[in-house]
Amino acid sequence: FTQKRIMKWLVVIMLFLGAAMFLWIYIDKYKFFKKNGYWYEDCSFKHAALIYSIMSFLAGIFCLIIAIRDYFV
């Protein structure tokens, strides 16, 4: 392995880990906070986490295709 190939695989792993992390945040959506004596569901970051998860997953697939192409070529 050359250092360039290792860096490409590390980028792929980091993108998939980021997608998993944001998806875990989205699944862990039942975060409630107390304000003025009432409990509210914290939805502010929930949908953004799903969008970031999808974007990281798609970027990971794109980089995975590039890394596999460079591995076999």
mmCIF file of N, CA, C and O in Angstrom:
data_model
loop_
_atom_site.group_PDB
_atom_site.id
_atom_site.type_symbol
_atom_site.label_atom_id
_atom_site.label_comp_id
_atom_site.label_asym_id
_atom_site.label_seq_id
_atom_site.Cartn_x
_atom_site.Cartn_y
_atom_site.Cartn_z
ATOM 1 N N PHE A 1 0.831 -1.198 0.000
ATOM 2 C CA PHE A 1 0.000 0.000 0.000
ATOM 3 C C PHE A 1 0.864 1.245 0.000
ATOM 4 O O PHE A 1 1.844 1.336 0.724
ATOM 5 N N THR A 2 0.460 2.197 -0.784
ATOM 6 C CA THR A 2 1.135 3.486 -0.733
ATOM 7 C C THR A 2 0.403 4.375 0.264
ATOM 8 O O THR A 2 -0.715 4.087 0.687
ATOM 9 N N GLN A 3 1.058 5.455 0.624
ATOM 10 C CA GLN A 3 0.462 6.351 1.609
ATOM 11 C C GLN A 3 -0.795 7.018 1.050
ATOM 12 O O GLN A 3 -1.741 7.290 1.787
ATOM 13 N N LYS A 4 -0.830 7.253 -0.251
ATOM 14 C CA LYS A 4 -1.990 7.890 -0.873
ATOM 15 C C LYS A 4 -3.219 6.984 -0.784
ATOM 16 O O LYS A 4 -4.320 7.440 -0.504
ATOM 17 N N ARG A 5 -3.013 5.671 -1.021
ATOM 18 C CA ARG A 5 -4.133 4.731 -0.932
ATOM 19 C C ARG A 5 -4.642 4.609 0.497
ATOM 20 O O ARG A 5 -5.845 4.530 0.729
ATOM 21 N N ILE A 6 -3.720 4.592 1.458
ATOM 22 C CA ILE A 6 -4.126 4.494 2.863
ATOM 23 C C ILE A 6 -4.942 5.716 3.258
ATOM 24 O O ILE A 6 -5.950 5.600 3.963
ATOM 25 N N MET A 7 -4.536 6.888 2.798
ATOM 26 C CA MET A 7 -5.284 8.100 3.122
ATOM 27 C C MET A 7 -6.686 8.063 2.516
ATOM 28 O O MET A 7 -7.647 8.513 3.144
ATOM 29 N N LYS A 8 -6.830 7.513 1.310
ATOM 30 C CA LYS A 8 -8.155 7.419 0.696
ATOM 31 C C LYS A 8 -9.057 6.485 1.495
ATOM 32 O O LYS A 8 -10.226 6.776 1.704
ATOM 33 N N TRP A 9 -8.509 5.356 1.956
ATOM 34 C CA TRP A 9 -9.318 4.435 2.761
ATOM 35 C C TRP A 9 -9.667 5.050 4.116
ATOM 36 O O TRP A 9 -10.753 4.824 4.648
ATOM 37 N N LEU A 10 -8.754 5.845 4.691
ATOM 38 C CA LEU A 10 -9.062 6.525 5.957
ATOM 39 C C LEU A 10 -10.187 7.542 5.775
ATOM 40 O O LEU A 10 -11.042 7.694 6.650
ATOM 41 N N VAL A 11 -10.186 8.245 4.642
ATOM 42 C CA VAL A 11 -11.272 9.191 4.353
ATOM 43 C C VAL A 11 -12.601 8.452 4.264
ATOM 44 O O VAL A 11 -13.617 8.899 4.800
ATOM 45 N N VAL A 12 -12.602 7.287 3.598
ATOM 46 C CA VAL A 12 -13.828 6.496 3.469
ATOM 47 C C VAL A 12 -14.323 6.066 4.838
ATOM 48 O O VAL A 12 -15.513 6.200 5.165
ATOM 49 N N ILE A 13 -13.416 5.565 5.677
ATOM 50 C CA ILE A 13 -13.807 5.109 7.015
ATOM 51 C C ILE A 13 -14.348 6.268 7.842
ATOM 52 O O ILE A 13 -15.362 6.137 8.532
ATOM 53 N N MET A 14 -13.684 7.439 7.762
ATOM 54 C CA MET A 14 -14.147 8.593 8.543
ATOM 55 C C MET A 14 -15.527 9.060 8.079
ATOM 56 O O MET A 14 -16.359 9.446 8.898
ATOM 57 N N LEU A 15 -15.792 9.026 6.773
ATOM 58 C CA LEU A 15 -17.099 9.458 6.278
ATOM 59 C C LEU A 15 -18.198 8.499 6.739
ATOM 60 O O LEU A 15 -19.277 8.932 7.145
ATOM 61 N N PHE A 16 -17.922 7.187 6.679
ATOM 62 C CA PHE A 16 -18.930 6.239 7.134
ATOM 63 C C PHE A 16 -19.141 6.328 8.646
ATOM 64 O O PHE A 16 -20.256 6.174 9.134
ATOM 65 N N LEU A 17 -18.076 6.597 9.399
ATOM 66 C CA LEU A 17 -18.234 6.785 10.842
ATOM 67 C C LEU A 17 -19.039 8.049 11.143
ATOM 68 O O LEU A 17 -19.850 8.070 12.073
ATOM 69 N N GLY A 18 -18.815 9.095 10.348
ATOM 70 C CA GLY A 18 -19.611 10.311 10.518
ATOM 71 C C GLY A 18 -21.073 10.069 10.214
ATOM 72 O O GLY A 18 -21.949 10.564 10.919
ATOM 73 N N ALA A 19 -21.350 9.293 9.159
ATOM 74 C CA ALA A 19 -22.734 8.964 8.832
ATOM 75 C C ALA A 19 -23.378 8.171 9.958
ATOM 76 O O ALA A 19 -24.520 8.426 10.341
ATOM 77 N N ALA A 20 -22.636 7.224 10.522
ATOM 78 C CA ALA A 20 -23.175 6.428 11.630
ATOM 79 C C ALA A 20 -23.414 7.292 12.864
ATOM 80 O O ALA A 20 -24.423 7.126 13.556
ATOM 81 N N MET A 21 -22.524 8.233 13.121
ATOM 82 C CA MET A 21 -22.678 9.096 14.289
ATOM 83 C C MET A 21 -23.915 9.989 14.160
ATOM 84 O O MET A 21 -24.710 10.098 15.094
ATOM 85 N N PHE A 22 -24.088 10.607 12.992
ATOM 86 C CA PHE A 22 -25.250 11.471 12.809
ATOM 87 C C PHE A 22 -26.546 10.665 12.820
ATOM 88 O O PHE A 22 -27.569 11.137 13.311
ATOM 89 N N LEU A 23 -26.502 9.432 12.274
ATOM 90 C CA LEU A 23 -27.686 8.581 12.313
ATOM 91 C C LEU A 23 -28.008 8.181 13.746
ATOM 92 O O LEU A 23 -29.173 8.115 14.136
ATOM 93 N N TRP A 24 -26.975 7.938 14.543
ATOM 94 C CA TRP A 24 -27.190 7.612 15.958
ATOM 95 C C TRP A 24 -27.816 8.795 16.688
ATOM 96 O O TRP A 24 -28.700 8.624 17.526
ATOM 97 N N ILE A 25 -27.377 10.007 16.359
ATOM 98 C CA ILE A 25 -27.972 11.207 16.960
ATOM 99 C C ILE A 25 -29.445 11.317 16.555
ATOM 100 O O ILE A 25 -30.303 11.659 17.364
ATOM 101 N N TYR A 26 -29.747 10.992 15.273
ATOM 102 C CA TYR A 26 -31.135 11.073 14.816
ATOM 103 C C TYR A 26 -32.001 10.025 15.513
ATOM 104 O O TYR A 26 -33.132 10.305 15.898
ATOM 105 N N ILE A 27 -31.486 8.805 15.671
ATOM 106 C CA ILE A 27 -32.259 7.760 16.342
ATOM 107 C C ILE A 27 -32.462 8.111 17.811
ATOM 108 O O ILE A 27 -33.506 7.843 18.396
ATOM 109 N N ASP A 28 -31.477 8.745 18.401
ATOM 110 C CA ASP A 28 -31.554 9.142 19.805
ATOM 111 C C ASP A 28 -32.289 10.479 19.911
ATOM 112 O O ASP A 28 -31.812 11.429 20.502
ATOM 113 N N LYS A 29 -33.474 10.542 19.284
ATOM 114 C CA LYS A 29 -34.184 11.809 19.122
ATOM 115 C C LYS A 29 -35.019 12.189 20.331
ATOM 116 O O LYS A 29 -35.524 13.292 20.396
ATOM 117 N N TYR A 30 -35.197 11.293 21.280
ATOM 118 C CA TYR A 30 -36.060 11.603 22.413
ATOM 119 C C TYR A 30 -35.286 12.337 23.494
ATOM 120 O O TYR A 30 -35.178 11.889 24.618
ATOM 121 N N LYS A 31 -34.719 13.455 23.105
ATOM 122 C CA LYS A 31 -34.029 14.326 24.044
ATOM 123 C C LYS A 31 -34.985 15.453 24.426
ATOM 124 O O LYS A 31 -35.412 16.219 23.569
ATOM 125 N N PHE A 32 -35.309 15.522 25.680
ATOM 126 C CA PHE A 32 -36.232 16.547 26.146
ATOM 127 C C PHE A 32 -35.486 17.542 27.022
ATOM 128 O O PHE A 32 -34.527 17.180 27.710
ATOM 129 N N PHE A 33 -35.894 18.782 26.951
ATOM 130 C CA PHE A 33 -35.300 19.793 27.813
ATOM 131 C C PHE A 33 -36.421 20.564 28.507
ATOM 132 O O PHE A 33 -37.534 20.666 28.008
ATOM 133 N N LYS A 34 -36.110 21.078 29.689
ATOM 134 C CA LYS A 34 -37.109 21.761 30.495
ATOM 135 C C LYS A 34 -36.952 23.265 30.330
ATOM 136 O O LYS A 34 -35.846 23.798 30.404
ATOM 137 N N LYS A 35 -38.077 23.930 30.045
ATOM 138 C CA LYS A 35 -38.057 25.376 29.861
ATOM 139 C C LYS A 35 -39.326 25.943 30.482
ATOM 140 O O LYS A 35 -40.425 25.545 30.123
ATOM 141 N N ASN A 36 -39.162 26.835 31.410
ATOM 142 C CA ASN A 36 -40.278 27.489 32.106
ATOM 143 C C ASN A 36 -41.208 26.464 32.765
ATOM 144 O O ASN A 36 -42.426 26.629 32.785
ATOM 145 N N GLY A 37 -40.635 25.382 33.279
ATOM 146 C CA GLY A 37 -41.435 24.382 33.973
ATOM 147 C C GLY A 37 -42.095 23.361 33.063
ATOM 148 O O GLY A 37 -42.756 22.451 33.547
ATOM 149 N N TYR A 38 -41.959 23.500 31.746
ATOM 150 C CA TYR A 38 -42.553 22.548 30.801
ATOM 151 C C TYR A 38 -41.449 21.780 30.079
ATOM 152 O O TYR A 38 -40.357 22.300 29.865
ATOM 153 N N TRP A 39 -41.775 20.554 29.670
ATOM 154 C CA TRP A 39 -40.817 19.728 28.947
ATOM 155 C C TRP A 39 -41.087 19.830 27.452
ATOM 156 O O TRP A 39 -42.209 19.725 26.996
ATOM 157 N N TYR A 40 -40.029 20.048 26.679
ATOM 158 C CA TYR A 40 -40.130 20.164 25.230
ATOM 159 C C TYR A 40 -39.221 19.121 24.577
ATOM 160 O O TYR A 40 -38.168 18.792 25.114
ATOM 161 N N GLU A 41 -39.624 18.666 23.392
ATOM 162 C CA GLU A 41 -38.752 17.773 22.635
ATOM 163 C C GLU A 41 -37.795 18.618 21.821
ATOM 164 O O GLU A 41 -38.193 19.568 21.159
ATOM 165 N N ASP A 42 -36.515 18.259 21.877
ATOM 166 C CA ASP A 42 -35.482 19.026 21.172
ATOM 167 C C ASP A 42 -35.401 18.533 19.733
ATOM 168 O O ASP A 42 -34.731 17.556 19.440
ATOM 169 N N CYS A 43 -36.094 19.217 18.827
ATOM 170 C CA CYS A 43 -36.115 18.820 17.409
ATOM 171 C C CYS A 43 -35.193 19.667 16.556
ATOM 172 O O CYS A 43 -35.150 19.483 15.343
ATOM 173 N N SER A 44 -34.469 20.584 17.159
ATOM 174 C CA SER A 44 -33.709 21.545 16.360
ATOM 175 C C SER A 44 -32.594 20.879 15.574
ATOM 176 O O SER A 44 -32.356 21.234 14.418
ATOM 177 N N PHE A 45 -31.911 19.894 16.168
ATOM 178 C CA PHE A 45 -30.785 19.281 15.479
ATOM 179 C C PHE A 45 -31.150 17.923 14.892
ATOM 180 O O PHE A 45 -30.371 17.340 14.150
ATOM 181 N N LYS A 46 -32.362 17.441 15.191
ATOM 182 C CA LYS A 46 -32.741 16.089 14.791
ATOM 183 C C LYS A 46 -32.762 15.940 13.269
ATOM 184 O O LYS A 46 -32.150 15.023 12.728
ATOM 185 N N HIS A 47 -33.436 16.839 12.572
ATOM 186 C CA HIS A 47 -33.547 16.726 11.123
ATOM 187 C C HIS A 47 -32.223 17.071 10.446
ATOM 188 O O HIS A 47 -31.885 16.486 9.419
ATOM 189 N N ALA A 48 -31.467 18.001 11.020
ATOM 190 C CA ALA A 48 -30.149 18.314 10.467
ATOM 191 C C ALA A 48 -29.229 17.109 10.584
ATOM 192 O O ALA A 48 -28.432 16.848 9.682
ATOM 193 N N ALA A 49 -29.351 16.332 11.669
ATOM 194 C CA ALA A 49 -28.516 15.143 11.833
ATOM 195 C C ALA A 49 -28.836 14.110 10.763
ATOM 196 O O ALA A 49 -27.936 13.455 10.245
ATOM 197 N N LEU A 50 -30.114 13.968 10.411
ATOM 198 C CA LEU A 50 -30.479 13.021 9.354
ATOM 199 C C LEU A 50 -29.915 13.473 8.007
ATOM 200 O O LEU A 50 -29.390 12.668 7.235
ATOM 201 N N ILE A 51 -29.987 14.776 7.719
ATOM 202 C CA ILE A 51 -29.459 15.305 6.460
ATOM 203 C C ILE A 51 -27.947 15.124 6.396
ATOM 204 O O ILE A 51 -27.402 14.687 5.375
ATOM 205 N N TYR A 52 -27.242 15.426 7.515
ATOM 206 C CA TYR A 52 -25.793 15.245 7.541
ATOM 207 C C TYR A 52 -25.419 13.772 7.403
ATOM 208 O O TYR A 52 -24.410 13.441 6.793
ATOM 209 N N SER A 53 -26.232 12.886 7.970
ATOM 210 C CA SER A 53 -25.973 11.459 7.858
ATOM 211 C C SER A 53 -26.075 11.003 6.404
ATOM 212 O O SER A 53 -25.216 10.269 5.909
ATOM 213 N N ILE A 54 -27.121 11.444 5.714
ATOM 214 C CA ILE A 54 -27.292 11.068 4.315
ATOM 215 C C ILE A 54 -26.159 11.642 3.466
ATOM 216 O O ILE A 54 -25.606 10.959 2.597
ATOM 217 N N MET A 55 -25.782 12.898 3.728
ATOM 218 C CA MET A 55 -24.704 13.512 2.953
ATOM 219 C C MET A 55 -23.376 12.804 3.189
ATOM 220 O O MET A 55 -22.617 12.560 2.241
ATOM 221 N N SER A 56 -23.076 12.450 4.445
ATOM 222 C CA SER A 56 -21.828 11.751 4.740
ATOM 223 C C SER A 56 -21.819 10.369 4.114
ATOM 224 O O SER A 56 -20.792 9.908 3.619
ATOM 225 N N PHE A 57 -22.981 9.701 4.131
ATOM 226 C CA PHE A 57 -23.070 8.371 3.544
ATOM 227 C C PHE A 57 -22.837 8.423 2.035
ATOM 228 O O PHE A 57 -22.089 7.612 1.482
ATOM 229 N N LEU A 58 -23.457 9.401 1.363
ATOM 230 C CA LEU A 58 -23.264 9.528 -0.087
ATOM 231 C C LEU A 58 -21.828 9.898 -0.433
ATOM 232 O O LEU A 58 -21.252 9.378 -1.395
ATOM 233 N N ALA A 59 -21.235 10.786 0.354
ATOM 234 C CA ALA A 59 -19.836 11.143 0.119
ATOM 235 C C ALA A 59 -18.932 9.943 0.379
ATOM 236 O O ALA A 59 -17.941 9.741 -0.328
ATOM 237 N N GLY A 60 -19.274 9.134 1.394
ATOM 238 C CA GLY A 60 -18.494 7.929 1.676
ATOM 239 C C GLY A 60 -18.573 6.933 0.541
ATOM 240 O O GLY A 60 -17.570 6.305 0.183
ATOM 241 N N ILE A 61 -19.755 6.764 -0.043
ATOM 242 C CA ILE A 61 -19.893 5.857 -1.189
ATOM 243 C C ILE A 61 -19.078 6.369 -2.375
ATOM 244 O O ILE A 61 -18.401 5.598 -3.058
ATOM 245 N N PHE A 62 -19.121 7.667 -2.621
ATOM 246 C CA PHE A 62 -18.357 8.255 -3.718
ATOM 247 C C PHE A 62 -16.860 8.037 -3.518
ATOM 248 O O PHE A 62 -16.151 7.611 -4.443
ATOM 249 N N CYS A 63 -16.370 8.294 -2.305
ATOM 250 C CA CYS A 63 -14.945 8.107 -2.029
ATOM 251 C C CYS A 63 -14.576 6.626 -2.034
ATOM 252 O O CYS A 63 -13.453 6.274 -2.398
ATOM 253 N N LEU A 64 -15.509 5.760 -1.637
ATOM 254 C CA LEU A 64 -15.252 4.318 -1.680
ATOM 255 C C LEU A 64 -15.079 3.842 -3.119
ATOM 256 O O LEU A 64 -14.192 3.040 -3.420
ATOM 257 N N ILE A 65 -15.900 4.361 -4.021
ATOM 258 C CA ILE A 65 -15.764 4.013 -5.441
ATOM 259 C C ILE A 65 -14.405 4.469 -5.969
ATOM 260 O O ILE A 65 -13.726 3.733 -6.693
ATOM 261 N N ILE A 66 -13.985 5.678 -5.593
ATOM 262 C CA ILE A 66 -12.681 6.178 -6.034
ATOM 263 C C ILE A 66 -11.551 5.319 -5.476
ATOM 264 O O ILE A 66 -10.609 4.965 -6.184
ATOM 265 N N ALA A 67 -11.655 4.953 -4.184
ATOM 266 C CA ALA A 67 -10.601 4.155 -3.558
ATOM 267 C C ALA A 67 -10.528 2.760 -4.175
ATOM 268 O O ALA A 67 -9.437 2.229 -4.399
ATOM 269 N N ILE A 68 -11.684 2.152 -4.447
ATOM 270 C CA ILE A 68 -11.687 0.817 -5.067
ATOM 271 C C ILE A 68 -11.142 0.890 -6.485
ATOM 272 O O ILE A 68 -10.378 0.020 -6.916
ATOM 273 N N ARG A 69 -11.509 1.938 -7.218
ATOM 274 C CA ARG A 69 -11.000 2.103 -8.583
ATOM 275 C C ARG A 69 -9.481 2.236 -8.591
ATOM 276 O O ARG A 69 -8.794 1.619 -9.398
ATOM 277 N N ASP A 70 -8.960 3.036 -7.663
ATOM 278 C CA ASP A 70 -7.500 3.209 -7.596
ATOM 279 C C ASP A 70 -6.805 1.953 -7.091
ATOM 280 O O ASP A 70 -5.646 1.722 -7.387
ATOM 281 N N TYR A 71 -7.512 1.144 -6.327
ATOM 282 C CA TYR A 71 -6.917 -0.089 -5.808
ATOM 283 C C TYR A 71 -6.721 -1.116 -6.908
ATOM 284 O O TYR A 71 -5.721 -1.824 -6.947
ATOM 285 N N PHE A 72 -7.689 -1.202 -7.821
ATOM 286 C CA PHE A 72 -7.615 -2.212 -8.871
ATOM 287 C C PHE A 72 -6.945 -1.725 -10.148
ATOM 288 O O PHE A 72 -6.653 -2.513 -11.024
ATOM 289 N N VAL A 73 -6.722 -0.422 -10.263
ATOM 290 C CA VAL A 73 -6.110 0.113 -11.487
ATOM 291 C C VAL A 73 -4.618 0.265 -11.276
ATOM 292 O O VAL A 73 -4.174 0.570 -10.221
#
